[in-house]
């Protein structure tokens, strides 16, 4: 009799557990949340209340750089795409290898998704030539037209880093303003 009573309690607990784990009808609906935008270097999130506010958002300005294949890369290369960007240099002994390792992981995760691209800016364009970037890209397994390693005018790259992507560090060089 005691065994039967314990089994009933166990059965009731099991039934309540199953009912509690069942998805509610409301839980089946997709919960839509809007993501914030970041409009300034403080990275204070901003949620838009209307489409007109979209016009005031921070945008990436025009740029013209050269990738590891000697091809011109502009902001139009990334139009209507999601992209991950970083700043590095091929001889960097510090954080760059870890950042590049993470870019390799991102590339692998999204290699079959044409909507996701990667963009790595060399902060030492005077040494990171197209050929140096090509060798580096090949060694890291960078997929052409997926991961763009770019070089070009030093001032343009530094302005992009500091004024557009809000990079606060030295970008590997003395800060010259």
CSV table of C-alpha atoms in Angstrom, one decimal:
chain,number,residue,atom,x,y,z
A,1,UNK,CA,0.0,0.0,0.0
A,2,UNK,CA,2.8,2.4,0.9
A,3,UNK,CA,4.5,1.5,-2.4
A,4,UNK,CA,1.3,2.3,-4.3
A,5,UNK,CA,1.0,5.7,-2.5
A,6,UNK,CA,4.6,6.6,-3.4
A,7,UNK,CA,4.0,5.6,-7.0
A,8,UNK,CA,0.9,7.8,-7.2
A,9,UNK,CA,2.9,10.8,-5.9
A,10,UNK,CA,5.7,10.0,-8.3
A,11,UNK,CA,3.2,9.7,-11.2
A,12,UNK,CA,1.6,13.1,-10.2
A,13,UNK,CA,5.0,14.8,-10.1
A,14,UNK,CA,5.8,13.3,-13.5
A,15,UNK,CA,2.5,14.5,-15.0
A,16,UNK,CA,3.0,18.0,-13.6
A,17,UNK,CA,6.6,18.1,-14.9
A,18,UNK,CA,5.4,17.1,-18.4
A,19,UNK,CA,2.6,19.6,-18.4
A,20,UNK,CA,5.1,22.3,-17.1
A,21,UNK,CA,7.5,21.5,-19.9
A,22,UNK,CA,4.9,21.6,-22.6
A,23,UNK,CA,5.2,24.7,-24.8
A,24,UNK,CA,2.3,27.0,-24.5
A,25,UNK,CA,0.5,28.3,-27.5
A,26,UNK,CA,2.0,31.7,-26.8
A,27,UNK,CA,5.5,30.1,-26.7
A,28,UNK,CA,5.1,28.8,-30.2
A,29,UNK,CA,4.8,32.3,-31.6
A,30,UNK,CA,7.9,34.0,-32.8
A,31,UNK,CA,8.9,36.7,-30.3
A,32,UNK,CA,10.1,39.6,-32.4
A,33,UNK,CA,12.5,42.0,-30.8
A,34,UNK,CA,14.1,44.9,-32.4
A,35,UNK,CA,17.9,45.3,-32.2
A,36,UNK,CA,19.4,48.6,-31.2
A,37,UNK,CA,21.6,50.8,-33.4
A,38,UNK,CA,24.8,52.3,-32.2
A,39,UNK,CA,25.3,55.8,-33.5
A,40,UNK,CA,28.3,57.1,-31.7
A,41,UNK,CA,31.6,56.1,-30.0
A,42,UNK,CA,30.0,55.7,-26.6
A,43,UNK,CA,28.0,52.7,-28.0
A,44,UNK,CA,24.9,53.8,-26.3
A,45,UNK,CA,22.1,51.7,-27.8
A,46,UNK,CA,19.3,53.5,-29.7
A,47,UNK,CA,16.0,51.9,-30.6
A,48,UNK,CA,14.3,53.5,-33.6
A,49,UNK,CA,10.7,54.6,-33.2
A,50,UNK,CA,10.1,55.4,-36.9
A,51,UNK,CA,11.7,55.1,-40.3
A,52,UNK,CA,12.6,58.8,-40.4
A,53,UNK,CA,15.1,58.2,-37.6
A,54,UNK,CA,17.0,55.8,-39.9
A,55,UNK,CA,18.2,58.8,-42.0
A,56,UNK,CA,20.1,60.2,-39.0
A,57,UNK,CA,22.0,57.1,-38.2
A,58,UNK,CA,25.8,56.8,-38.4
A,59,UNK,CA,26.8,55.4,-41.8
A,60,UNK,CA,30.0,54.0,-43.3
A,61,UNK,CA,31.4,56.7,-45.7
A,62,UNK,CA,32.8,56.0,-49.1
A,63,UNK,CA,36.2,54.3,-49.2
A,64,UNK,CA,38.4,52.8,-51.8
A,65,UNK,CA,41.0,50.1,-50.8
A,66,UNK,CA,42.7,47.2,-52.4
A,67,UNK,CA,42.2,43.5,-51.3
A,68,UNK,CA,44.6,40.6,-51.2
A,69,UNK,CA,43.9,39.8,-54.9
A,70,UNK,CA,44.6,43.3,-56.1
A,71,UNK,CA,40.9,44.1,-56.5
A,72,UNK,CA,39.4,47.4,-55.6
A,73,UNK,CA,37.1,47.2,-52.6
A,74,UNK,CA,34.6,49.9,-51.7
A,75,UNK,CA,31.7,50.4,-49.4
A,76,UNK,CA,29.5,49.1,-52.3
A,77,UNK,CA,31.2,45.7,-51.9
A,78,UNK,CA,29.3,45.4,-48.6
A,79,UNK,CA,26.0,47.1,-49.6
A,80,UNK,CA,23.0,45.3,-48.1
A,81,UNK,CA,25.3,42.7,-46.4
A,82,UNK,CA,26.2,41.9,-42.9
A,83,UNK,CA,29.9,42.1,-42.3
A,84,UNK,CA,32.4,41.7,-39.5
A,85,UNK,CA,35.3,44.1,-39.7
A,86,UNK,CA,38.6,44.4,-37.8
A,87,UNK,CA,41.9,46.2,-37.9
A,88,UNK,CA,45.2,44.3,-37.8
A,89,UNK,CA,48.7,44.0,-39.3
A,90,UNK,CA,50.4,40.8,-40.6
A,91,UNK,CA,53.4,41.1,-38.3
A,92,UNK,CA,51.4,41.9,-35.1
A,93,UNK,CA,52.5,39.8,-32.2
A,94,UNK,CA,49.8,41.0,-29.8
A,95,UNK,CA,46.0,40.7,-30.2
A,96,UNK,CA,46.0,40.4,-34.0
A,97,UNK,CA,46.6,36.6,-34.1
A,98,UNK,CA,43.6,36.0,-31.7
A,99,UNK,CA,41.4,38.4,-33.8
A,100,UNK,CA,42.4,36.6,-37.0
A,101,UNK,CA,41.6,33.3,-35.4
A,102,UNK,CA,38.2,34.6,-34.5
A,103,UNK,CA,37.7,35.8,-38.1
A,104,UNK,CA,38.6,32.3,-39.3
A,105,UNK,CA,35.8,30.9,-37.1
A,106,UNK,CA,33.3,33.5,-38.4
A,107,UNK,CA,34.3,32.7,-42.0
A,108,UNK,CA,33.8,29.0,-41.3
A,109,UNK,CA,30.4,29.5,-39.6
A,110,UNK,CA,29.1,31.6,-42.5
A,111,UNK,CA,31.1,30.4,-45.5
A,112,UNK,CA,27.9,29.3,-47.3
A,113,UNK,CA,26.0,32.4,-46.5
A,114,UNK,CA,26.5,35.0,-49.3
A,115,UNK,CA,24.9,37.7,-47.0
A,116,UNK,CA,27.8,37.6,-44.5
A,117,UNK,CA,31.2,39.0,-45.4
A,118,UNK,CA,34.4,39.8,-43.5
A,119,UNK,CA,36.7,42.8,-43.9
A,120,UNK,CA,40.1,43.1,-42.3
A,121,UNK,CA,42.0,46.5,-42.6
A,122,UNK,CA,45.8,46.5,-42.4
A,123,UNK,CA,47.0,49.3,-40.2
A,124,UNK,CA,50.5,49.1,-41.7
A,125,UNK,CA,49.7,49.6,-45.4
A,126,UNK,CA,53.3,50.6,-45.9
A,127,UNK,CA,54.4,47.0,-45.2
A,128,UNK,CA,51.3,45.0,-45.8
A,129,UNK,CA,51.3,45.1,-49.6
A,130,UNK,CA,48.8,43.2,-51.8
A,131,UNK,CA,51.3,40.4,-52.0
A,132,UNK,CA,51.9,40.3,-48.3
A,133,UNK,CA,48.2,40.2,-47.7
A,134,UNK,CA,47.8,37.5,-50.3
A,135,UNK,CA,50.3,35.3,-48.6
A,136,UNK,CA,48.7,36.0,-45.2
A,137,UNK,CA,45.2,35.3,-46.5
A,138,UNK,CA,46.3,32.0,-48.1
A,139,UNK,CA,48.0,31.0,-44.8
A,140,UNK,CA,44.8,31.7,-42.9
A,141,UNK,CA,42.5,30.1,-45.4
A,142,UNK,CA,40.7,33.3,-46.3
A,143,UNK,CA,38.1,32.7,-49.0
A,144,UNK,CA,38.2,35.3,-51.8
A,145,UNK,CA,35.0,37.3,-52.1
A,146,UNK,CA,34.1,36.2,-48.5
A,147,UNK,CA,37.0,37.7,-46.5
A,148,UNK,CA,38.6,40.8,-47.8
A,149,UNK,CA,42.0,41.8,-46.3
A,150,UNK,CA,42.6,45.3,-47.5
A,151,UNK,CA,45.4,47.8,-47.7
A,152,UNK,CA,45.6,51.3,-49.1
A,153,UNK,CA,46.0,54.9,-48.1
A,154,UNK,CA,47.1,55.0,-44.4
A,155,UNK,CA,45.1,58.2,-43.6
A,156,UNK,CA,42.0,56.7,-45.1
A,157,UNK,CA,42.4,53.5,-43.1
A,158,UNK,CA,43.1,55.3,-39.8
A,159,UNK,CA,40.1,57.7,-40.4
A,160,UNK,CA,37.9,54.7,-41.0
A,161,UNK,CA,39.1,53.1,-37.8
A,162,UNK,CA,38.8,56.1,-35.6
A,163,UNK,CA,35.9,58.1,-37.0
A,164,UNK,CA,33.8,55.4,-38.6
A,165,UNK,CA,34.3,52.2,-36.6
A,166,UNK,CA,35.2,54.1,-33.3
A,167,UNK,CA,38.5,52.3,-32.7
A,168,UNK,CA,40.0,54.0,-29.7
A,169,UNK,CA,43.4,52.3,-29.6
A,170,UNK,CA,46.5,53.3,-31.5
A,171,UNK,CA,45.8,50.9,-34.3
A,172,UNK,CA,49.3,49.6,-33.8
A,173,UNK,CA,51.0,52.9,-34.4
A,174,UNK,CA,51.6,56.2,-32.6
A,175,UNK,CA,48.4,58.3,-32.7
A,176,UNK,CA,49.0,61.2,-35.1
A,177,UNK,CA,46.2,63.7,-35.3
